[in-house]
Amino acid sequence: MVLTRSIGRGPSFVTGAPSSSSSTLRLKHDVFLSFYGKETRYTFADHLFAALKGNSIKVFRDKEGIKRGTFIDSELRKAIKKSKIAIVVLSESYAFSRWCLNELAQIIACIKETGIKVLPVFYHVDPSNVKKQNGTFALAFAKHKKDSRVTSEKIQTWKNALKCVGGIAGFVLQDNIYESTVIQCICGVVRHALCGGASLEATLEEVLQVLHDRVNNVGGKVLMVESFIKKLDCPEQGTLSSKRGWLSCPVPRPPDFTVGLDVPLKVLKTQLLKEEKQQILLTAPGGCGKTALMKRLGHDQEIKGKFKGNIFFVPVSKSLNLMVIVQRLFHHIWDRKPELFHHKCDWEPEFQSDEDAINQLEVLLTHIGSSPILLILDDVWPGSEFRLEKFKFDIPKFNILVTSRSTLPEFSFTYNLKPLNDEDAMTLLRHSASLQDGSSHIPDDVIKKIVRGCGGFPLALEVNGKSLYKKIVRGCGGFPLALKVIGGLLRKNPVEAWCSIAENWSNSHYIFNSNSDLLDCLRKSLEFSDHEVIFKECFMDLGSFPEDQRIPVAALIDMWAELHKLDEVGNNAIHNLHNIATRNLANLVRKRKDASGINKYYNEDYVTQHDLLRELAIFESCQGPERQRQRLIMDISGNTLPSWCTEQDQQPINARLLSISTDESFLSTWFNIQAPKVEVLVLNFQTKNYSLPEFVDKMDNLKVLIITNYGFFPTELRNFQLLKSLPNLKTIRLEKVSIPSLCKAPVLLKSLKKISLFMCKIGQAFQNFTIQVSDALPNLMEINIDYCNDLVELPAVLCDVICLKKLSITNCHQLSALPNGIGKLVNLEVLRLGSCTDLSELPESIRSFHKLCILDISDCLGIRHFPKDIGELCNLKELHMKGCLSLRKGLPPSTSNLEQLKLVICDEERAKFWEPIKEVLTNLKVKVAEKDINLTWLLKP
């Protein structure tokens, strides 16, 4: 497949100014997708549709968007008029469809009528054939001319529409490049346009150039796409930004529904539209809607008109890392205005200090252009005032807007965002609880009581259940976050339960005036029955991870298997997380729809938590003296240690879970802790250098070690040899850690059963061992390696870990081969190689995997054939092979010997290969995978 320029230009949206009659039209869809169903509905168009939806883009297609029983032509016209962008997939037979041509004519008409943007995709067709109606397009019109139902005027309208769309630069697909790469580009381009990205033409030109270069360099890697994906990404807009989106700082899109923000928006706009520069503080308790207001402000047309492309949005949170913020701003400005930089390396400079970073940023902003500048720093915590002051540059037309939970000094204008009034709170509650139609069986006075009880905090009002509402409205004091949590608590409960809660609040005088009162209110959501106490324990464990960070489900499974004796597979953990999420105490994100079908594969799943709810978890964990707590959570700022840690007469702590988080200025100067009962140790850090605390070697009861680096680059872990003295250590999870030290000083971990390496730099970690790996890791049963991009070939030494039962190597895009010695892993039961895109084949030696039950090679794009003796996998029960696009020559004859095979998950094309096999294996079920395009494998983490 070749991707070339159309009409000599890069792909570009064509748009016109909307007419006055349609300027107020409310746009319902982000994208209208036009395609010829018989050719692309179940292939390219469907993959594109799923990818767009996976990126939180609202897409309309005829099968998806039209209600049954309505007049289709009318509905389609409405859908086109209410769409921001039209993507037209022009395939060879597109013009044979009168339906498609009518769609296209309507789209072209809307360029001037509504200002719709048009992006053509020339799918195996020459753009000149579209424009001039040659080739199959000529044959189509010859057919239409013979059709008595088609008038000459209609034919001319269709030809004009094709001429127009054929003259628009777009993506031209032929051979020699993966469709998934192009789909990723389209998603990025669309997302960029929806986010209001500047210099769209220049960015799209670069997109095409990168793809063009890839075509001319067949040996190039898919990861070349990353050179421009950063420019297309918009934070919080879907999976593509999960690892890279933080480098850029456009304003995220506002929520679809807000209430009570019109007046605050008007006040802030009035200040920012003044000629003089502004230093504005927006303050309110957490969960009041500060960030939502900033998103609306950043996308307001008048504000965008004044500041052009010079609006920068940076989330800050508890630790204001000045150099991180400056680096993000450099990256964002380089994306939009590369001409400001003499060399490409200038956009990612190395700063000697905070002062150096600020000085360089001030110089850059001084030369950014004549338009005013607006810097939004979102969620600044108390204690950051000194560093915050450094951003108040003496630059004409430079404006800074800060949001914070506290009132900070030295701002020219401070706005206090108030809780919602009763009317707005009721509106948001009804919307969130789907009570707009007034059909609820819950009395109004009960719901009003809860709204007032939530204090008007919008987030708390987002209830996900049917309810009774005025009385309950009062009970939360107007705090929206409290309403969201309590709504989850009462979801699907009868009216009597709502009345009971509302009455209890009334008797207890729950009128909330401060954050401490809000915490008291939130504690009500932790009132579990005796048999549900485990849910509260698991909720409190979530506080072990840093604020504003995703919590890997796999890490929680490891923790809870020891702390709460849950199963190691993850069934109990997912059940507990589901219950926690149902009560709105956290959000459980399952990234793969077919995850449950891949034998409990949770590596891509994670949990997120609102700041106040994390504070609640920590608050609940911090009851009683430090040394007596079962769960000890320590957040260390700089090198300031808790006073009890520095006492001469150290007493042992009683905790079973110990979590220590340090910031970017920590010097690894550890203190002494006696922790004989700790079973789980969680270490979170951000520094370039990090040493394990020396007290680790005395933690004889330690069973699970989780080490996570939240900095930019993999950090070499020192003192790793301390682990050799731990007799009960079963599980190690390392994230973004460089581990070359393993070969320098081998560590005997005789009890270790599981090791997980995520985004780690493996290098030569497993090379040149001075002892046999079977002696160092005699009981190792599971290895997980995920997003380790320097893994080119599985180290042969790991083939000697003969006890290994599970081997998972996923998203390792450089992995090109497995050693033939892997056949020595005769006890292997599960082998996962998902999204290892460069892996070209499975070694023949896997025929010795007689205990293998599950083989997952999903999205292994390079695998062209199965081993000829695959039929010797006599215990294989499940085979997952969706997305194996290069597997085109069928299956080897020995496949029919897989008598235990019960389930195959693949795509539609590969399913055909199994038809003759099913005649022999009568119990075999071949399932075509859901069209759920997930393109995160194209990105480096």
Coordinates of N, CA, C and O in Angstrom, one line a residue, residues 587-719:
N587 N -12.4 5.0 39.5 CA -12.9 4.7 38.1 C -12.0 3.5 37.6 O -10.8 3.6 37.6
L588 N -12.6 2.4 37.2 CA -11.9 1.3 36.6 C -12.0 1.4 35.1 O -13.1 1.4 34.5
V589 N -10.8 1.4 34.5 CA -10.8 1.6 33.0 C -10.3 0.3 32.4 O -9.1 -0.2 32.7
R590 N -11.1 -0.4 31.6 CA -10.8 -1.6 30.9 C -10.5 -1.2 29.5 O -11.4 -0.9 28.7
K591 N -9.3 -1.3 29.0 CA -8.9 -0.8 27.7 C -9.2 -1.7 26.6 O -9.3 -1.3 25.4
R592 N -9.3 -3.0 26.9 CA -9.5 -4.0 25.8 C -10.9 -4.7 26.1 O -11.1 -5.2 27.1
K593 N -11.8 -4.6 25.1 CA -13.1 -5.2 25.3 C -13.0 -6.7 25.4 O -13.9 -7.3 26.0
D594 N -12.0 -7.3 24.8 CA -11.9 -8.7 24.8 C -11.0 -9.2 25.9 O -10.5 -10.3 25.9
A595 N -10.7 -8.3 26.9 CA -9.7 -8.7 27.9 C -10.1 -9.9 28.7 O -9.3 -10.8 29.0
S596 N -11.4 -10.0 29.1 CA -11.8 -11.1 29.8 C -11.7 -12.4 29.1 O -11.6 -13.5 29.7
G597 N -11.6 -12.3 27.8 CA -11.5 -13.6 27.0 C -10.1 -14.0 26.8 O -9.8 -15.1 26.3
I598 N -9.1 -13.2 27.2 CA -7.7 -13.6 27.1 C -7.2 -14.1 28.5 O -6.2 -13.6 29.0
N599 N -7.9 -15.0 29.1 CA -7.5 -15.6 30.3 C -7.0 -14.6 31.3 O -5.8 -14.6 31.8
K600 N -7.9 -13.6 31.7 CA -7.5 -12.7 32.8 C -6.3 -11.9 32.5 O -5.3 -11.8 33.2
Y601 N -6.3 -11.2 31.4 CA -5.2 -10.3 31.0 C -5.6 -8.9 31.4 O -6.5 -8.3 30.9
Y602 N -4.8 -8.4 32.4 CA -5.2 -7.1 33.0 C -4.0 -6.1 32.8 O -4.1 -5.0 33.5
N603 N -3.0 -6.4 32.0 CA -1.8 -5.5 32.0 C -2.2 -4.1 31.5 O -1.4 -3.1 31.7
E604 N -3.3 -3.9 30.7 CA -3.6 -2.6 30.1 C -4.7 -1.9 30.9 O -5.1 -0.8 30.5
D605 N -5.2 -2.5 32.0 CA -6.3 -1.9 32.7 C -5.7 -1.1 33.9 O -4.6 -1.4 34.4
Y606 N -6.4 -0.1 34.3 CA -5.9 0.8 35.4 C -7.1 1.4 36.1 O -8.2 1.4 35.7
V607 N -6.8 2.0 37.2 CA -7.7 2.7 38.1 C -7.3 4.2 38.2 O -6.1 4.5 38.3
T608 N -8.3 5.1 38.1 CA -8.1 6.5 38.4 C -8.9 6.9 39.6 O -10.0 6.3 39.8
Q609 N -8.5 8.0 40.2 CA -9.2 8.4 41.4 C -9.2 9.9 41.6 O -8.1 10.5 41.3
H610 N -10.3 10.5 41.9 CA -10.4 11.9 42.1 C -9.5 12.3 43.4 O -9.4 11.5 44.3
D611 N -8.9 13.5 43.3 CA -8.0 13.9 44.4 C -8.6 13.8 45.8 O -8.0 13.3 46.7
L612 N -9.8 14.2 45.9 CA -10.5 14.2 47.3 C -10.7 12.8 47.7 O -10.6 12.5 48.9
L613 N -11.0 11.9 46.8 CA -11.2 10.5 47.2 C -9.9 9.8 47.6 O -9.9 9.0 48.5
R614 N -8.8 10.2 47.0 CA -7.5 9.7 47.4 C -7.2 10.2 48.8 O -6.7 9.5 49.7
E615 N -7.5 11.5 49.0 CA -7.3 12.1 50.4 C -8.2 11.3 51.4 O -7.7 11.1 52.5
L616 N -9.3 10.9 51.0 CA -10.2 10.2 51.9 C -9.6 8.8 52.3 O -9.6 8.4 53.4
A617 N -9.0 8.2 51.2 CA -8.3 6.9 51.5 C -7.2 7.0 52.5 O -7.0 6.2 53.4
I618 N -6.4 8.1 52.3 CA -5.3 8.3 53.2 C -5.7 8.7 54.6 O -5.2 8.3 55.6
F619 N -6.8 9.5 54.6 CA -7.4 10.0 55.9 C -7.8 8.8 56.7 O -7.5 8.7 57.9
E620 N -8.5 7.8 56.0 CA -8.9 6.6 56.7 C -7.8 5.8 57.2 O -7.8 5.1 58.2
S621 N -6.7 5.8 56.4 CA -5.5 4.9 56.7 C -4.7 5.5 57.9 O -3.8 4.8 58.5
C622 N -4.8 6.8 58.1 CA -3.9 7.5 59.0 C -4.5 7.6 60.5 O -4.0 8.5 61.2
Q623 N -5.5 6.8 60.8 CA -6.0 6.9 62.1 C -5.1 6.2 63.1 O -4.6 5.1 62.8
G624 N -4.8 6.8 64.2 CA -4.0 6.3 65.3 C -2.5 6.6 65.0 O -2.1 7.2 64.0
P625 N -1.6 6.3 66.0 CA -0.2 6.6 65.9 C 0.4 5.9 64.7 O 0.0 4.8 64.3
E626 N 1.5 6.5 64.1 CA 2.1 5.9 62.9 C 2.5 4.5 63.1 O 2.3 3.7 62.2
R627 N 3.1 4.2 64.2 CA 3.7 2.9 64.4 C 2.7 1.8 64.6 O 3.0 0.6 64.5
Q628 N 1.4 2.2 64.9 CA 0.4 1.2 65.1 C -0.5 0.9 63.9 O -1.3 0.0 63.9
R629 N -0.3 1.7 62.8 CA -1.2 1.6 61.7 C -0.9 0.3 60.9 O 0.3 -0.1 60.7
Q630 N -1.9 -0.3 60.3 CA -1.8 -1.4 59.4 C -1.3 -1.0 58.1 O -0.7 -1.8 57.3
R631 N -1.5 0.2 57.7 CA -1.2 0.7 56.4 C -0.5 2.1 56.6 O -1.1 3.1 57.1
L632 N 0.8 2.2 56.3 CA 1.6 3.4 56.5 C 1.9 4.0 55.2 O 2.7 3.4 54.4
I633 N 1.3 5.2 54.9 CA 1.5 5.9 53.6 C 2.3 7.1 53.9 O 1.9 8.0 54.6
M634 N 3.5 7.3 53.3 CA 4.4 8.4 53.6 C 4.7 9.1 52.2 O 5.2 8.5 51.3
D635 N 4.3 10.4 52.2 CA 4.7 11.3 51.1 C 5.8 12.2 51.6 O 5.6 13.1 52.4
I636 N 7.0 12.1 51.0 CA 8.1 12.8 51.5 C 8.4 13.9 50.5 O 8.6 13.7 49.3
S637 N 8.4 15.2 51.0 CA 8.7 16.4 50.1 C 10.1 16.8 50.3 O 10.5 17.0 51.5
G638 N 10.9 16.8 49.2 CA 12.3 17.1 49.4 C 13.0 16.0 50.2 O 12.9 14.8 49.9
N639 N 13.7 16.4 51.2 CA 14.4 15.5 52.1 C 14.0 15.6 53.5 O 14.7 15.3 54.4
T640 N 12.8 16.2 53.6 CA 12.2 16.4 55.0 C 11.5 15.2 55.4 O 10.5 14.7 54.8
L641 N 12.0 14.5 56.5 CA 11.5 13.3 56.9 C 10.6 13.5 58.1 O 10.7 14.4 58.9
P642 N 9.6 12.6 58.3 CA 8.8 12.6 59.5 C 9.6 12.5 60.7 O 10.6 11.8 60.8
S643 N 9.2 13.3 61.7 CA 10.0 13.4 63.0 C 10.2 12.0 63.6 O 11.3 11.7 64.1
W644 N 9.2 11.1 63.5 CA 9.4 9.9 64.2 C 10.4 9.0 63.6 O 10.9 8.0 64.2
C645 N 10.7 9.2 62.3 CA 11.7 8.4 61.6 C 13.2 8.7 62.1 O 14.1 7.9 61.9
T646 N 13.4 9.9 62.7 CA 14.7 10.3 63.0 C 15.0 10.2 64.5 O 16.0 10.6 65.0
E647 N 14.0 9.6 65.2 CA 14.2 9.4 66.7 C 15.3 8.4 66.9 O 15.5 7.4 66.2
Q648 N 16.1 8.6 68.0 CA 17.2 7.7 68.3 C 16.7 6.3 68.7 O 17.2 5.3 68.2
D649 N 15.6 6.3 69.5 CA 15.1 5.0 70.0 C 14.0 4.5 69.0 O 12.8 4.7 69.3
Q650 N 14.4 3.9 67.9 CA 13.4 3.4 66.9 C 12.7 2.2 67.4 O 13.2 1.2 67.9
Q651 N 11.3 2.3 67.3 CA 10.5 1.2 67.6 C 9.9 0.6 66.3 O 9.7 1.3 65.3
P652 N 9.7 -0.7 66.3 CA 9.2 -1.3 65.1 C 7.8 -0.8 64.7 O 7.0 -0.4 65.6
I653 N 7.5 -0.7 63.4 CA 6.2 -0.3 63.0 C 5.3 -1.6 62.8 O 5.9 -2.7 62.6
N654 N 4.0 -1.4 62.9 CA 3.1 -2.5 62.9 C 2.5 -2.8 61.5 O 1.7 -3.7 61.3
A655 N 2.9 -1.9 60.5 CA 2.2 -1.9 59.2 C 2.5 -3.2 58.4 O 3.6 -3.8 58.5
R656 N 1.5 -3.6 57.7 CA 1.6 -4.7 56.7 C 1.9 -4.2 55.3 O 2.5 -4.8 54.4
L657 N 1.4 -2.9 55.1 CA 1.6 -2.2 53.8 C 2.4 -0.9 54.1 O 1.9 -0.1 54.9
L658 N 3.5 -0.8 53.4 CA 4.3 0.5 53.6 C 4.5 1.1 52.2 O 5.0 0.4 51.3
S659 N 4.0 2.3 52.0 CA 4.2 3.1 50.8 C 5.0 4.3 51.0 O 4.6 5.1 51.9
I660 N 6.0 4.5 50.3 CA 6.9 5.7 50.4 C 7.0 6.4 49.0 O 7.5 5.8 48.1
S661 N 6.5 7.7 49.0 CA 6.6 8.4 47.7 C 7.5 9.6 47.9 O 7.4 10.3 48.9
T662 N 8.4 9.8 47.0 CA 9.4 10.9 47.1 C 9.3 11.7 45.8 O 8.9 11.3 44.8
D663 N 9.7 13.0 45.9 CA 9.6 13.9 44.7 C 10.9 14.0 44.0 O 11.9 13.3 44.3
E664 N 11.0 14.9 43.1 CA 12.2 15.0 42.2 C 13.4 15.5 42.9 O 14.5 15.4 42.3
S665 N 13.3 16.1 44.1 CA 14.5 16.6 44.8 C 15.0 15.7 45.8 O 16.0 16.0 46.6
F666 N 14.4 14.5 45.9 CA 14.9 13.5 47.0 C 16.3 13.0 46.6 O 16.6 12.7 45.5
L667 N 17.2 13.0 47.6 CA 18.6 12.6 47.4 C 18.9 11.1 47.8 O 20.0 10.8 47.8
S668 N 17.8 10.3 48.0 CA 18.0 8.9 48.4 C 18.8 8.8 49.7 O 19.5 7.8 49.9
T669 N 18.7 9.8 50.6 CA 19.2 9.7 51.9 C 18.2 9.1 52.8 O 17.3 9.8 53.3
W670 N 18.3 7.8 53.0 CA 17.2 7.1 53.7 C 17.4 7.1 55.2 O 18.5 7.4 55.7
F671 N 16.3 6.9 55.9 CA 16.3 6.8 57.3 C 16.1 5.3 57.7 O 16.0 4.5 56.8
N672 N 16.1 5.1 58.9 CA 16.0 3.7 59.4 C 14.6 3.4 59.9 O 14.0 4.2 60.6
I673 N 14.0 2.4 59.3 CA 12.7 1.9 59.8 C 12.8 0.4 60.1 O 13.3 -0.3 59.3
Q674 N 12.3 0.1 61.2 CA 12.1 -1.3 61.5 C 10.7 -1.8 61.1 O 9.8 -1.4 61.7
A675 N 10.7 -2.6 60.1 CA 9.4 -3.0 59.6 C 9.3 -4.5 59.4 O 9.2 -5.0 58.3
P676 N 9.3 -5.2 60.6 CA 9.3 -6.7 60.5 C 8.0 -7.3 60.0 O 8.0 -8.5 59.5
K677 N 6.9 -6.6 60.0 CA 5.6 -7.1 59.6 C 5.2 -6.7 58.2 O 4.2 -7.2 57.7
V678 N 6.0 -5.9 57.5 CA 5.6 -5.4 56.2 C 5.6 -6.5 55.2 O 6.6 -7.2 55.0
E679 N 4.5 -6.7 54.5 CA 4.4 -7.7 53.5 C 4.4 -7.1 52.1 O 4.8 -7.8 51.1
V680 N 4.0 -5.9 51.9 CA 3.9 -5.2 50.6 C 4.7 -3.8 50.8 O 4.3 -3.0 51.6
L681 N 5.7 -3.6 50.0 CA 6.4 -2.3 50.0 C 6.2 -1.7 48.6 O 6.5 -2.3 47.6
V682 N 5.7 -0.4 48.6 CA 5.4 0.3 47.4 C 6.3 1.6 47.4 O 6.2 2.4 48.4
L683 N 7.2 1.7 46.5 CA 8.2 2.8 46.4 C 7.9 3.6 45.1 O 8.0 3.1 44.0
N684 N 7.5 4.9 45.3 CA 7.2 5.8 44.1 C 8.2 6.9 44.1 O 8.4 7.6 45.1
F685 N 8.9 7.1 43.0 CA 9.9 8.1 43.0 C 9.9 8.8 41.6 O 9.3 8.4 40.7
Q686 N 10.7 9.9 41.5 CA 10.8 10.7 40.3 C 12.2 11.1 39.9 O 12.5 11.8 38.9
T687 N 13.2 10.7 40.7 CA 14.6 11.2 40.5 C 15.3 10.3 39.4 O 15.0 9.2 39.1
K688 N 16.4 10.9 38.9 CA 17.3 10.3 37.9 C 18.1 9.1 38.6 O 18.4 8.2 37.9
N689 N 18.4 9.3 39.8 CA 19.1 8.2 40.6 C 18.3 7.8 41.8 O 17.7 8.6 42.5
Y690 N 18.3 6.5 42.0 CA 17.4 6.0 43.1 C 18.1 4.8 43.7 O 18.5 3.9 43.0
S691 N 18.1 4.8 45.0 CA 18.7 3.6 45.8 C 17.6 3.0 46.6 O 16.8 3.7 47.3
L692 N 17.6 1.7 46.7 CA 16.7 1.0 47.6 C 17.1 1.4 49.0 O 18.3 1.4 49.3
P693 N 16.1 1.6 49.9 CA 16.4 1.9 51.3 C 17.1 0.7 51.9 O 16.7 -0.4 51.7
E694 N 18.1 1.0 52.7 CA 18.9 -0.1 53.3 C 18.1 -0.9 54.3 O 18.5 -2.1 54.6
F695 N 17.0 -0.3 54.9 CA 16.3 -1.1 55.8 C 15.5 -2.3 55.2 O 14.9 -3.1 55.9
V696 N 15.5 -2.3 53.8 CA 14.8 -3.4 53.1 C 15.3 -4.7 53.5 O 14.6 -5.7 53.6
D697 N 16.7 -4.8 53.7 CA 17.3 -6.2 53.9 C 16.8 -6.8 55.2 O 17.1 -8.0 55.5
K698 N 16.2 -6.0 56.1 CA 15.7 -6.6 57.3 C 14.2 -6.8 57.3 O 13.6 -7.2 58.4
M699 N 13.6 -6.7 56.2 CA 12.1 -6.9 56.1 C 11.9 -8.4 55.7 O 11.5 -8.7 54.6
D700 N 12.0 -9.2 56.7 CA 12.0 -10.6 56.5 C 10.7 -11.1 56.0 O 10.6 -12.2 55.4
N701 N 9.6 -10.4 56.3 CA 8.3 -10.8 55.9 C 7.8 -10.3 54.6 O 6.7 -10.5 54.2
L702 N 8.7 -9.5 53.9 CA 8.3 -8.8 52.6 C 8.0 -9.9 51.5 O 8.8 -10.7 51.3
K703 N 6.8 -9.7 50.9 CA 6.4 -10.7 49.9 C 6.2 -10.0 48.5 O 6.4 -10.7 47.5
V704 N 5.9 -8.7 48.5 CA 5.6 -8.0 47.3 C 6.3 -6.7 47.3 O 6.2 -5.9 48.2
L705 N 7.1 -6.4 46.2 CA 7.9 -5.2 46.0 C 7.4 -4.5 44.8 O 7.6 -5.1 43.7
I706 N 6.9 -3.3 44.9 CA 6.4 -2.5 43.7 C 7.2 -1.3 43.6 O 7.1 -0.4 44.5
I707 N 8.0 -1.1 42.6 CA 8.8 0.1 42.4 C 8.4 0.8 41.1 O 8.5 0.2 40.1
T708 N 8.0 2.1 41.3 CA 7.5 2.8 40.1 C 8.3 4.2 40.0 O 8.3 4.9 40.9
N709 N 8.8 4.4 38.8 CA 9.5 5.7 38.5 C 8.5 6.5 37.7 O 8.1 6.2 36.6
Y710 N 8.1 7.7 38.2 CA 7.2 8.6 37.6 C 8.0 9.7 36.9 O 7.4 10.7 36.5
G711 N 9.3 9.6 36.7 CA 10.1 10.6 36.0 C 10.1 10.4 34.6 O 9.3 9.6 34.0
F712 N 11.0 11.1 33.8 CA 10.9 11.0 32.4 C 11.6 9.8 31.8 O 11.0 9.2 30.9
F713 N 12.7 9.4 32.3 CA 13.5 8.3 31.7 C 13.7 7.2 32.7 O 13.7 7.4 33.9
P714 N 14.0 6.0 32.2 CA 14.3 4.9 33.1 C 15.5 5.2 34.0 O 16.5 5.8 33.6
T715 N 15.4 4.9 35.3 CA 16.4 5.1 36.3 C 17.0 3.9 36.7 O 16.4 2.8 36.9
E716 N 18.4 3.9 36.8 CA 19.1 2.7 37.3 C 18.9 2.6 38.8 O 19.0 3.5 39.6
L717 N 18.5 1.4 39.1 CA 18.1 1.1 40.5 C 19.4 0.6 41.2 O 20.0 -0.4 40.8
R718 N 19.8 1.3 42.3 CA 20.9 0.9 43.1 C 20.5 0.1 44.3 O 19.4 0.1 44.7
N719 N 21.5 -0.6 44.8 CA 21.2 -1.5 46.0 C 20.3 -2.6 45.8 O 19.6 -3.1 46.7

